[in-house]
PDB file of C-alpha atoms and ligand atoms in Angstrom:
ATOM      1  CA  UNK A   1     -53.059  61.910  -3.952  1.00  0.00           C
ATOM      2  CA  UNK A   2     -51.215  61.099  -1.028  1.00  0.00           C
ATOM      3  CA  UNK A   3     -52.255  56.901  -1.658  1.00  0.00           C
ATOM      4  CA  UNK A   4     -49.789  56.139   1.615  1.00  0.00           C
ATOM      5  CA  UNK A   5     -51.416  58.837   4.002  1.00  0.00           C
ATOM      6  CA  UNK A   6     -54.577  57.681   2.912  1.00  0.00           C
ATOM      7  CA  UNK A   7     -53.504  53.674   3.167  1.00  0.00           C
ATOM      8  CA  UNK A   8     -52.582  54.774   6.877  1.00  0.00           C
ATOM      9  CA  UNK A   9     -55.759  56.321   7.516  1.00  0.00           C
ATOM     10  CA  UNK A  10     -57.380  53.078   6.337  1.00  0.00           C
ATOM     11  CA  UNK A  11     -55.389  50.720   8.336  1.00  0.00           C
ATOM     12  CA  UNK A  12     -56.638  52.888  11.725  1.00  0.00           C
ATOM     13  CA  UNK A  13     -60.324  52.780  10.630  1.00  0.00           C
ATOM     14  CA  UNK A  14     -60.113  48.877  10.127  1.00  0.00           C
ATOM     15  CA  UNK A  15     -57.872  48.185  13.292  1.00  0.00           C
ATOM     16  CA  UNK A  16     -61.420  46.656  15.332  1.00  0.00           C
ATOM     17  CA  UNK A  17     -62.412  44.617  12.512  1.00  0.00           C
ATOM     18  CA  UNK A  18     -58.806  42.761  11.951  1.00  0.00           C
ATOM     19  CA  UNK A  19     -59.252  39.121  13.597  1.00  0.00           C
ATOM     20  CA  UNK A  20     -62.616  39.556  13.489  1.00  0.00           C
ATOM     21  CA  UNK A  21     -64.090  36.542  11.459  1.00  0.00           C
ATOM     22  CA  UNK A  22     -62.604  32.991  10.960  1.00  0.00           C
ATOM     23  CA  UNK A  23     -59.566  32.126   9.359  1.00  0.00           C
ATOM     24  CA  UNK A  24     -60.417  29.427   6.310  1.00  0.00           C
ATOM     25  CA  UNK A  25     -60.365  25.859   8.357  1.00  0.00           C
ATOM     26  CA  UNK A  26     -60.880  23.384   6.075  1.00  0.00           C
ATOM     27  CA  UNK A  27     -57.280  23.287   4.610  1.00  0.00           C
ATOM     28  CA  UNK A  28     -55.864  22.695   8.336  1.00  0.00           C
ATOM     29  CA  UNK A  29     -52.518  24.465   6.993  1.00  0.00           C
ATOM     30  CA  UNK A  30     -54.912  27.502   6.691  1.00  0.00           C
ATOM     31  CA  UNK A  31     -56.014  27.122  10.378  1.00  0.00           C
ATOM     32  CA  UNK A  32     -52.897  27.665  11.673  1.00  0.00           C
ATOM     33  CA  UNK A  33     -52.276  31.031  10.453  1.00  0.00           C
ATOM     34  CA  UNK A  34     -52.727  33.890  12.636  1.00  0.00           C
ATOM     35  CA  UNK A  35     -55.930  36.222  12.069  1.00  0.00           C
ATOM     36  CA  UNK A  36     -54.506  39.268  13.726  1.00  0.00           C
ATOM     37  CA  UNK A  37     -52.656  40.054  10.612  1.00  0.00           C
ATOM     38  CA  UNK A  38     -53.274  42.963   8.010  1.00  0.00           C
ATOM     39  CA  UNK A  39     -51.301  44.613   4.789  1.00  0.00           C
ATOM     40  CA  UNK A  40     -52.657  46.597   2.115  1.00  0.00           C
ATOM     41  CA  UNK A  41     -50.324  47.662  -0.683  1.00  0.00           C
ATOM     42  CA  UNK A  42     -50.910  49.365  -4.196  1.00  0.00           C
ATOM     43  CA  UNK A  43     -48.686  50.182  -7.180  1.00  0.00           C
ATOM     44  CA  UNK A  44     -49.424  53.180  -9.669  1.00  0.00           C
ATOM     45  CA  UNK A  45     -49.025  52.163 -13.245  1.00  0.00           C
ATOM     46  CA  UNK A  46     -46.054  55.274 -12.856  1.00  0.00           C
ATOM     47  CA  UNK A  47     -44.301  52.952 -11.014  1.00  0.00           C
ATOM     48  CA  UNK A  48     -45.302  54.382  -7.601  1.00  0.00           C
ATOM     49  CA  UNK A  49     -46.319  51.898  -4.763  1.00  0.00           C
ATOM     50  CA  UNK A  50     -47.528  52.762  -1.595  1.00  0.00           C
ATOM     51  CA  UNK A  51     -48.095  50.159   1.990  1.00  0.00           C
ATOM     52  CA  UNK A  52     -49.518  49.554   5.404  1.00  0.00           C
ATOM     53  CA  UNK A  53     -49.044  46.664   7.522  1.00  0.00           C
ATOM     54  CA  UNK A  54     -47.148  43.424   6.930  1.00  0.00           C
ATOM     55  CA  UNK A  55     -46.588  44.058   3.267  1.00  0.00           C
ATOM     56  CA  UNK A  56     -43.826  41.903   2.375  1.00  0.00           C
ATOM     57  CA  UNK A  57     -45.740  38.440   4.259  1.00  0.00           C
ATOM     58  CA  UNK A  58     -46.099  35.372   1.586  1.00  0.00           C
ATOM     59  CA  UNK A  59     -49.755  34.126   2.356  1.00  0.00           C
ATOM     60  CA  UNK A  60     -51.198  31.454   0.781  1.00  0.00           C
ATOM     61  CA  UNK A  61     -52.919  33.418  -2.144  1.00  0.00           C
ATOM     62  CA  UNK A  62     -55.651  30.622  -2.959  1.00  0.00           C
ATOM     63  CA  UNK A  63     -58.182  31.555  -5.811  1.00  0.00           C
ATOM     64  CA  UNK A  64     -56.672  34.827  -6.305  1.00  0.00           C
ATOM     65  CA  UNK A  65     -54.353  32.405  -8.371  1.00  0.00           C
ATOM     66  CA  UNK A  66     -57.174  31.895 -10.452  1.00  0.00           C
ATOM     67  CA  UNK A  67     -56.556  35.346 -12.440  1.00  0.00           C
ATOM     68  CA  UNK A  68     -53.283  34.466 -13.069  1.00  0.00           C
ATOM     69  CA  UNK A  69     -54.287  30.632 -14.367  1.00  0.00           C
ATOM     70  CA  UNK A  70     -57.441  32.245 -16.418  1.00  0.00           C
ATOM     71  CA  UNK A  71     -54.783  35.250 -18.334  1.00  0.00           C
ATOM     72  CA  UNK A  72     -52.205  32.307 -18.763  1.00  0.00           C
ATOM     73  CA  UNK A  73     -54.997  29.835 -20.512  1.00  0.00           C
ATOM     74  CA  UNK A  74     -56.143  33.112 -22.781  1.00  0.00           C
ATOM     75  CA  UNK A  75     -52.502  33.580 -23.690  1.00  0.00           C
ATOM     76  CA  UNK A  76     -52.289  30.153 -24.473  1.00  0.00           C
ATOM     77  CA  UNK A  77     -55.563  29.205 -26.153  1.00  0.00           C
ATOM     78  CA  UNK A  78     -57.192  32.346 -26.332  1.00  0.00           C
ATOM     79  CA  UNK A  79     -61.204  32.110 -27.719  1.00  0.00           C
ATOM     80  CA  UNK A  80     -60.942  28.350 -27.654  1.00  0.00           C
ATOM     81  CA  UNK A  81     -60.906  28.511 -24.297  1.00  0.00           C
ATOM     82  CA  UNK A  82     -64.672  29.095 -23.775  1.00  0.00           C
ATOM     83  CA  UNK A  83     -65.889  26.375 -25.031  1.00  0.00           C
ATOM     84  CA  UNK A  84     -65.056  24.682 -21.626  1.00  0.00           C
ATOM     85  CA  UNK A  85     -65.825  27.093 -19.661  1.00  0.00           C
ATOM     86  CA  UNK A  86     -68.960  30.221 -19.421  1.00  0.00           C
ATOM     87  CA  UNK A  87     -69.121  33.292 -18.126  1.00  0.00           C
ATOM     88  CA  UNK A  88     -72.171  34.260 -15.967  1.00  0.00           C
ATOM     89  CA  UNK A  89     -71.765  34.783 -12.380  1.00  0.00           C
ATOM     90  CA  UNK A  90     -72.883  30.973 -10.673  1.00  0.00           C
ATOM     91  CA  UNK A  91     -75.204  32.451  -7.435  1.00  0.00           C
ATOM     92  CA  UNK A  92     -73.889  28.735  -5.966  1.00  0.00           C
ATOM     93  CA  UNK A  93     -71.169  28.341  -3.234  1.00  0.00           C
ATOM     94  CA  UNK A  94     -67.888  27.947  -5.124  1.00  0.00           C
ATOM     95  CA  UNK A  95     -67.415  24.618  -4.536  1.00  0.00           C
ATOM     96  CA  UNK A  96     -71.139  23.640  -5.650  1.00  0.00           C
ATOM     97  CA  UNK A  97     -71.262  20.725  -7.499  1.00  0.00           C
ATOM     98  CA  UNK A  98     -75.624  21.286  -8.286  1.00  0.00           C
ATOM     99  CA  UNK A  99     -75.745  23.726 -11.613  1.00  0.00           C
ATOM    100  CA  UNK A 100     -72.487  21.062 -13.078  1.00  0.00           C
ATOM    101  CA  UNK A 101     -75.227  18.668 -12.997  1.00  0.00           C
ATOM    102  CA  UNK A 102     -77.788  20.787 -14.482  1.00  0.00           C
ATOM    103  CA  UNK A 103     -75.750  21.875 -17.018  1.00  0.00           C
ATOM    104  CA  UNK A 104     -73.678  18.845 -17.831  1.00  0.00           C
ATOM    105  CA  UNK A 105     -70.504  19.005 -15.944  1.00  0.00           C
ATOM    106  CA  UNK A 106     -69.309  22.833 -18.101  1.00  0.00           C
ATOM    107  CA  UNK A 107     -68.652  25.412 -14.994  1.00  0.00           C
ATOM    108  CA  UNK A 108     -70.445  28.489 -14.735  1.00  0.00           C
ATOM    109  CA  UNK A 109     -66.876  30.760 -14.580  1.00  0.00           C
ATOM    110  CA  UNK A 110     -63.346  30.683 -14.330  1.00  0.00           C
ATOM    111  CA  UNK A 111     -63.604  32.184 -10.887  1.00  0.00           C
ATOM    112  CA  UNK A 112     -65.406  29.216  -9.342  1.00  0.00           C
ATOM    113  CA  UNK A 113     -63.600  25.880  -8.175  1.00  0.00           C
ATOM    114  CA  UNK A 114     -65.017  24.185 -10.932  1.00  0.00           C
ATOM    115  CA  UNK A 115     -64.167  26.389 -13.546  1.00  0.00           C
ATOM    116  CA  UNK A 116     -60.162  26.835 -11.995  1.00  0.00           C
ATOM    117  CA  UNK A 117     -59.668  23.135 -12.618  1.00  0.00           C
ATOM    118  CA  UNK A 118     -61.402  22.837 -15.862  1.00  0.00           C
ATOM    119  CA  UNK A 119     -59.135  26.179 -16.692  1.00  0.00           C
ATOM    120  CA  UNK A 120     -56.228  23.636 -15.045  1.00  0.00           C
ATOM    121  CA  UNK A 121     -57.170  20.790 -17.471  1.00  0.00           C
ATOM    122  CA  UNK A 122     -56.600  23.170 -20.235  1.00  0.00           C
ATOM    123  CA  UNK A 123     -52.999  23.880 -19.047  1.00  0.00           C
ATOM    124  CA  UNK A 124     -52.442  20.294 -18.698  1.00  0.00           C
ATOM    125  CA  UNK A 125     -52.935  19.729 -22.341  1.00  0.00           C
ATOM    126  CA  UNK A 126     -51.471  22.754 -23.454  1.00  0.00           C
ATOM    127  CA  UNK A 127     -47.732  23.142 -21.352  1.00  0.00           C
ATOM    128  CA  UNK A 128     -45.763  20.217 -21.115  1.00  0.00           C
ATOM    129  CA  UNK A 129     -45.450  21.191 -17.329  1.00  0.00           C
ATOM    130  CA  UNK A 130     -48.258  22.968 -16.430  1.00  0.00           C
ATOM    131  CA  UNK A 131     -46.819  23.630 -12.720  1.00  0.00           C
ATOM    132  CA  UNK A 132     -43.941  24.718 -13.725  1.00  0.00           C
ATOM    133  CA  UNK A 133     -46.003  27.159 -16.372  1.00  0.00           C
ATOM    134  CA  UNK A 134     -47.444  28.712 -13.767  1.00  0.00           C
ATOM    135  CA  UNK A 135     -44.973  29.560 -11.742  1.00  0.00           C
ATOM    136  CA  UNK A 136     -42.821  31.060 -14.505  1.00  0.00           C
ATOM    137  CA  UNK A 137     -46.019  32.749 -15.500  1.00  0.00           C
ATOM    138  CA  UNK A 138     -46.393  34.411 -12.325  1.00  0.00           C
ATOM    139  CA  UNK A 139     -42.541  35.172 -12.005  1.00  0.00           C
ATOM    140  CA  UNK A 140     -42.074  36.762 -15.421  1.00  0.00           C
ATOM    141  CA  UNK A 141     -45.302  39.167 -14.655  1.00  0.00           C
ATOM    142  CA  UNK A 142     -43.142  40.080 -11.443  1.00  0.00           C
ATOM    143  CA  UNK A 143     -39.361  39.632 -12.243  1.00  0.00           C
ATOM    144  CA  UNK A 144     -38.688  37.636  -9.376  1.00  0.00           C
ATOM    145  CA  UNK A 145     -39.126  34.207  -9.051  1.00  0.00           C
ATOM    146  CA  UNK A 146     -42.306  33.060  -6.580  1.00  0.00           C
ATOM    147  CA  UNK A 147     -42.762  29.130  -5.218  1.00  0.00           C
ATOM    148  CA  UNK A 148     -45.134  27.237  -4.616  1.00  0.00           C
ATOM    149  CA  UNK A 149     -45.847  26.551  -0.694  1.00  0.00           C
ATOM    150  CA  UNK A 150     -45.850  22.936  -0.768  1.00  0.00           C
ATOM    151  CA  UNK A 151     -47.275  22.194   2.835  1.00  0.00           C
ATOM    152  CA  UNK A 152     -50.490  23.729   1.458  1.00  0.00           C
ATOM    153  CA  UNK A 153     -50.559  22.264  -1.615  1.00  0.00           C
ATOM    154  CA  UNK A 154     -50.388  19.129   0.482  1.00  0.00           C
ATOM    155  CA  UNK A 155     -52.619  20.088   2.944  1.00  0.00           C
ATOM    156  CA  UNK A 156     -55.254  21.267   0.104  1.00  0.00           C
ATOM    157  CA  UNK A 157     -54.523  17.724  -1.401  1.00  0.00           C
ATOM    158  CA  UNK A 158     -55.134  15.456   2.039  1.00  0.00           C
ATOM    159  CA  UNK A 159     -58.656  16.900   2.139  1.00  0.00           C
ATOM    160  CA  UNK A 160     -59.828  17.985  -1.030  1.00  0.00           C
ATOM    161  CA  UNK A 161     -62.515  15.251  -1.517  1.00  0.00           C
ATOM    162  CA  UNK A 162     -65.114  18.035  -2.934  1.00  0.00           C
ATOM    163  CA  UNK A 163     -62.821  18.941  -5.257  1.00  0.00           C
ATOM    164  CA  UNK A 164     -61.706  15.973  -6.109  1.00  0.00           C
ATOM    165  CA  UNK A 165     -65.768  14.995  -6.448  1.00  0.00           C
ATOM    166  CA  UNK A 166     -66.240  18.498  -8.836  1.00  0.00           C
ATOM    167  CA  UNK A 167     -63.171  16.716 -11.189  1.00  0.00           C
ATOM    168  CA  UNK A 168     -64.624  13.391 -11.168  1.00  0.00           C
ATOM    169  CA  UNK A 169     -67.903  14.480 -12.098  1.00  0.00           C
ATOM    170  CA  UNK A 170     -66.508  17.041 -14.810  1.00  0.00           C
ATOM    171  CA  UNK A 171     -64.569  14.080 -16.032  1.00  0.00           C
ATOM    172  CA  UNK A 172     -67.930  11.640 -16.471  1.00  0.00           C
ATOM    173  CA  UNK A 173     -69.792  14.789 -19.048  1.00  0.00           C
ATOM    174  CA  UNK A 174     -66.235  14.770 -20.838  1.00  0.00           C
ATOM    175  CA  UNK A 175     -65.048  18.162 -19.680  1.00  0.00           C
ATOM    176  CA  UNK A 176     -61.665  16.657 -18.407  1.00  0.00           C
ATOM    177  CA  UNK A 177     -59.289  15.907 -20.915  1.00  0.00           C
ATOM    178  CA  UNK A 178     -56.673  14.279 -18.604  1.00  0.00           C
ATOM    179  CA  UNK A 179     -56.409  12.216 -15.598  1.00  0.00           C
ATOM    180  CA  UNK A 180     -58.303  14.040 -12.240  1.00  0.00           C
ATOM    181  CA  UNK A 181     -55.329  13.352  -9.733  1.00  0.00           C
ATOM    182  CA  UNK A 182     -53.376  15.145 -12.583  1.00  0.00           C
ATOM    183  CA  UNK A 183     -55.491  18.112 -12.687  1.00  0.00           C
ATOM    184  CA  UNK A 184     -55.746  18.635  -9.011  1.00  0.00           C
ATOM    185  CA  UNK A 185     -52.846  18.442  -8.781  1.00  0.00           C
ATOM    186  CA  UNK A 186     -51.839  21.403 -10.717  1.00  0.00           C
ATOM    187  CA  UNK A 187     -54.706  23.695  -9.022  1.00  0.00           C
ATOM    188  CA  UNK A 188     -54.224  22.233  -5.596  1.00  0.00           C
ATOM    189  CA  UNK A 189     -50.417  24.006  -6.189  1.00  0.00           C
ATOM    190  CA  UNK A 190     -51.612  27.676  -8.040  1.00  0.00           C
ATOM    191  CA  UNK A 191     -53.591  27.863  -5.049  1.00  0.00           C
ATOM    192  CA  UNK A 192     -50.764  27.148  -2.754  1.00  0.00           C
ATOM    193  CA  UNK A 193     -48.615  30.184  -4.537  1.00  0.00           C
ATOM    194  CA  UNK A 194     -46.976  32.014  -1.414  1.00  0.00           C
ATOM    195  CA  UNK A 195     -47.299  35.963  -2.610  1.00  0.00           C
ATOM    196  CA  UNK A 196     -46.961  38.896  -0.368  1.00  0.00           C
ATOM    197  CA  UNK A 197     -49.695  41.919  -1.023  1.00  0.00           C
ATOM    198  CA  UNK A 198     -47.160  43.735  -2.265  1.00  0.00           C
ATOM    199  CA  UNK A 199     -45.701  40.913  -4.602  1.00  0.00           C
ATOM    200  CA  UNK A 200     -49.457  40.515  -5.539  1.00  0.00           C
ATOM    201  CA  UNK A 201     -49.874  44.665  -6.546  1.00  0.00           C
ATOM    202  CA  UNK A 202     -47.102  44.462  -8.853  1.00  0.00           C
ATOM    203  CA  UNK A 203     -48.037  40.397 -10.405  1.00  0.00           C
ATOM    204  CA  UNK A 204     -51.550  42.434 -10.797  1.00  0.00           C
ATOM    205  CA  UNK A 205     -50.530  45.192 -12.335  1.00  0.00           C
ATOM    206  CA  UNK A 206     -50.990  44.572 -16.455  1.00  0.00           C
ATOM    207  CA  UNK A 207     -54.829  44.164 -15.481  1.00  0.00           C
ATOM    208  CA  UNK A 208     -54.785  47.905 -14.980  1.00  0.00           C
ATOM    209  CA  UNK A 209     -52.572  48.556 -18.006  1.00  0.00           C
ATOM    210  CA  UNK A 210     -54.615  47.317 -21.142  1.00  0.00           C
ATOM    211  CA  UNK A 211     -52.868  44.295 -20.487  1.00  0.00           C
ATOM    212  CA  UNK A 212     -49.201  45.334 -20.656  1.00  0.00           C
ATOM    213  CA  UNK A 213     -47.463  44.499 -17.607  1.00  0.00           C
ATOM    214  CA  UNK A 214     -45.625  48.001 -16.688  1.00  0.00           C
ATOM    215  CA  UNK A 215     -43.167  46.160 -14.952  1.00  0.00           C
ATOM    216  CA  UNK A 216     -41.144  45.467 -18.340  1.00  0.00           C
ATOM    217  CA  UNK A 217     -42.963  46.256 -21.234  1.00  0.00           C
ATOM    218  CA  UNK A 218     -44.431  42.739 -21.795  1.00  0.00           C
ATOM    219  CA  UNK A 219     -47.906  42.155 -22.900  1.00  0.00           C
ATOM    220  CA  UNK A 220     -49.834  39.200 -21.239  1.00  0.00           C
ATOM    221  CA  UNK A 221     -53.243  40.047 -22.828  1.00  0.00           C
ATOM    222  CA  UNK A 222     -54.894  41.517 -25.704  1.00  0.00           C
ATOM    223  CA  UNK A 223     -56.775  45.017 -24.692  1.00  0.00           C
ATOM    224  CA  UNK A 224     -60.024  42.870 -25.253  1.00  0.00           C
ATOM    225  CA  UNK A 225     -59.044  39.979 -23.275  1.00  0.00           C
ATOM    226  CA  UNK A 226     -58.052  42.149 -20.322  1.00  0.00           C
ATOM    227  CA  UNK A 227     -61.137  44.330 -20.855  1.00  0.00           C
ATOM    228  CA  UNK A 228     -62.935  40.843 -20.220  1.00  0.00           C
ATOM    229  CA  UNK A 229     -60.770  39.115 -16.951  1.00  0.00           C
ATOM    230  CA  UNK A 230     -61.385  42.922 -15.063  1.00  0.00           C
ATOM    231  CA  UNK A 231     -64.975  41.813 -16.125  1.00  0.00           C
ATOM    232  CA  UNK A 232     -65.589  38.357 -15.156  1.00  0.00           C
ATOM    233  CA  UNK A 233     -63.650  40.007 -11.815  1.00  0.00           C
ATOM    234  CA  UNK A 234     -66.410  42.363 -11.391  1.00  0.00           C
ATOM    235  CA  UNK A 235     -69.330  39.625 -11.951  1.00  0.00           C
ATOM    236  CA  UNK A 236     -67.771  36.423 -10.095  1.00  0.00           C
ATOM    237  CA  UNK A 237     -64.391  37.033  -8.318  1.00  0.00           C
ATOM    238  CA  UNK A 238     -65.829  37.764  -5.118  1.00  0.00           C
ATOM    239  CA  UNK A 239     -67.955  33.967  -3.847  1.00  0.00           C
ATOM    240  CA  UNK A 240     -71.683  34.810  -3.610  1.00  0.00           C
ATOM    241  CA  UNK A 241     -71.004  38.893  -2.929  1.00  0.00           C
ATOM    242  CA  UNK A 242     -69.549  39.883  -6.516  1.00  0.00           C
ATOM    243  CA  UNK A 243     -73.099  41.877  -6.605  1.00  0.00           C
ATOM    244  CA  UNK A 244     -72.095  43.541  -3.197  1.00  0.00           C
ATOM    245  CA  UNK A 245     -68.753  44.312  -4.182  1.00  0.00           C
ATOM    246  CA  UNK A 246     -69.672  46.371  -7.209  1.00  0.00           C
ATOM    247  CA  UNK A 247     -72.344  48.180  -5.118  1.00  0.00           C
ATOM    248  CA  UNK A 248     -69.672  49.032  -2.261  1.00  0.00           C
ATOM    249  CA  UNK A 249     -66.319  49.376  -4.220  1.00  0.00           C
ATOM    250  CA  UNK A 250     -67.222  49.364  -7.785  1.00  0.00           C
ATOM    251  CA  UNK A 251     -63.532  47.652  -9.030  1.00  0.00           C
ATOM    252  CA  UNK A 252     -62.613  44.631 -10.145  1.00  0.00           C
ATOM    253  CA  UNK A 253     -61.601  42.154  -7.547  1.00  0.00           C
ATOM    254  CA  UNK A 254     -60.787  38.175  -6.458  1.00  0.00           C
ATOM    255  CA  UNK A 255     -60.398  37.275  -3.316  1.00  0.00           C
ATOM    256  CA  UNK A 256     -59.475  33.861  -2.154  1.00  0.00           C
ATOM    257  CA  UNK A 257     -59.924  31.967   1.421  1.00  0.00           C
ATOM    258  CA  UNK A 258     -56.302  33.001   2.412  1.00  0.00           C
ATOM    259  CA  UNK A 259     -57.573  36.139   2.946  1.00  0.00           C
ATOM    260  CA  UNK A 260     -56.698  38.225   0.231  1.00  0.00           C
ATOM    261  CA  UNK A 261     -58.185  40.188  -2.368  1.00  0.00           C
ATOM    262  CA  UNK A 262     -56.476  41.837  -5.250  1.00  0.00           C
ATOM    263  CA  UNK A 263     -58.765  44.532  -6.776  1.00  0.00           C
ATOM    264  CA  UNK A 264     -57.771  47.034 -10.333  1.00  0.00           C
ATOM    265  CA  UNK A 265     -58.441  50.139 -10.962  1.00  0.00           C
ATOM    266  CA  UNK A 266     -58.220  50.448 -15.152  1.00  0.00           C
ATOM    267  CA  UNK A 267     -55.918  52.872 -16.187  1.00  0.00           C
ATOM    268  CA  UNK A 268     -54.363  53.715 -12.565  1.00  0.00           C
ATOM    269  CA  UNK A 269     -53.387  51.331 -10.103  1.00  0.00           C
ATOM    270  CA  UNK A 270     -53.523  47.886  -8.663  1.00  0.00           C
ATOM    271  CA  UNK A 271     -54.065  46.860  -5.171  1.00  0.00           C
ATOM    272  CA  UNK A 272     -53.689  44.130  -2.767  1.00  0.00           C
ATOM    273  CA  UNK A 273     -55.117  43.670   0.834  1.00  0.00           C
ATOM    274  CA  UNK A 274     -54.370  40.487   3.449  1.00  0.00           C
ATOM    275  CA  UNK A 275     -56.299  39.881   6.116  1.00  0.00           C
ATOM    276  CA  UNK A 276     -56.599  36.060   7.306  1.00  0.00           C
ATOM    277  CA  UNK A 277     -60.103  35.917   8.983  1.00  0.00           C
ATOM    278  CA  UNK A 278     -62.581  36.001   6.928  1.00  0.00           C
ATOM    279  CA  UNK A 279     -66.507  36.941   7.041  1.00  0.00           C
ATOM    280  CA  UNK A 280     -69.364  35.188   6.452  1.00  0.00           C
ATOM    281  CA  UNK A 281     -69.031  35.100   2.308  1.00  0.00           C
ATOM    282  CA  UNK A 282     -65.532  33.320   2.500  1.00  0.00           C
ATOM    283  CA  UNK A 283     -63.722  37.442   2.026  1.00  0.00           C
ATOM    284  CA  UNK A 284     -61.540  38.957   4.414  1.00  0.00           C
ATOM    285  CA  UNK A 285     -63.588  41.103   6.694  1.00  0.00           C
ATOM    286  CA  UNK A 286     -61.072  43.927   7.537  1.00  0.00           C
ATOM    287  CA  UNK A 287     -59.935  43.653   3.552  1.00  0.00           C
ATOM    288  CA  UNK A 288     -63.477  43.749   2.049  1.00  0.00           C
ATOM    289  CA  UNK A 289     -63.799  47.439   4.693  1.00  0.00           C
ATOM    290  CA  UNK A 290     -60.441  48.101   4.105  1.00  0.00           C
ATOM    291  CA  UNK A 291     -61.216  48.240  -0.038  1.00  0.00           C
ATOM    292  CA  UNK A 292     -64.566  49.589   0.427  1.00  0.00           C
ATOM    293  CA  UNK A 293     -62.969  52.758   2.665  1.00  0.00           C
ATOM    294  CA  UNK A 294     -59.865  53.107   0.199  1.00  0.00           C
ATOM    295  CA  UNK A 295     -62.224  53.483  -2.736  1.00  0.00           C
ATOM    296  CA  UNK A 296     -64.939  56.011  -1.416  1.00  0.00           C
ATOM    297  CA  UNK A 297     -62.216  57.904  -0.299  1.00  0.00           C
ATOM    298  CA  UNK A 298     -59.456  57.766  -2.976  1.00  0.00           C
ATOM    299  CA  UNK A 299     -63.269  58.167  -5.377  1.00  0.00           C
ATOM    300  CA  UNK A 300     -61.613  55.219  -7.837  1.00  0.00           C
ATOM    301  CA  UNK A 301     -64.884  53.178  -9.379  1.00  0.00           C
ATOM    302  CA  UNK A 302     -65.199  51.789 -12.815  1.00  0.00           C
ATOM    303  CA  UNK A 303     -68.267  53.244 -12.514  1.00  0.00           C
TER     304      UNK A 303
HETATM  305  N1  LIG B 401     -58.057  25.965  -2.809  1.00  0.00           N
HETATM  306  C1  LIG B 401     -59.190  26.414  -2.442  1.00  0.00           C
HETATM  307  C2  LIG B 401     -60.169  25.381  -2.864  1.00  0.00           C
HETATM  308  O1  LIG B 401     -60.263  25.211  -3.662  1.00  0.00           O
HETATM  309  C3  LIG B 401     -59.496  27.532  -2.850  1.00  0.00           C
HETATM  310  C4  LIG B 401     -60.702  27.956  -2.137  1.00  0.00           C
HETATM  311  C5  LIG B 401     -60.999  29.903  -2.374  1.00  0.00           C
HETATM  312  O2  LIG B 401     -59.409  30.619  -2.376  1.00  0.00           O
HETATM  313  O3  LIG B 401     -61.407  29.735  -2.938  1.00  0.00           O
HETATM  314  O4  LIG B 401     -61.268  24.913  -2.059  1.00  0.00           O
END
């Protein structure tokens, strides 16, 4: 398969969607991003890469970071992580508080905000410096340094009342061990990691190679843990439309409000697409269509 030619065709086919929708505005630093950008990068496990658009532009990875924090927490805590976090799709908005009340502060899954905040709490308990350890973890996946966009982190902290409410609510149920401000500081920073599509495709290569990072041969997750992270991406990775993503694209995906979406094709390749304008479900409009066209033409699916 000539992936480069396929990506170029997909880029042409989604051209009229680029800029359609709206950039996330509830985090002011994200509202300033030019919506007319598009990039799509892939990395096969044999190391070959392809890409179209601005594949080296760093952007705010937002909720895609939840895959990294979950993987790091699984590495450090193993199965005990699941005492605090479920594995079911929520069926509620990613920042909803409603379910938390019924379920006594235990978040449905690690990819809604409450779940990722619970993961951040576990990391704070287990790491001397959780922010630094996340940075080192992602840098290690890539074999190059990455950084937090401090302006985005500050912007989110200044406008993060909903996340603060979520964290306080969980703590009131005894489900967070650390002070809310400390946990949120880690969470806001992980969301503010700035990486390019090319870097995201590389940093998520372990997801499609049974937990081993093909860039350096290091094991990131056990094979079983890796399968499970992929299962959670498929069932919970794309807000309230994970069913539609499974139906239309058929790959484990994780999206973020910065407009990025990662996808893994087990045993074959990792993908990252980015276009900042979001559709009504909170997923990149051009990015979602691009993944759908790519998966259909390349004939890749987990089903
Ligand atoms: N930092 C964002 C928030 O907590 C992440 C949202 C997302 O990308 O889904 O609201």
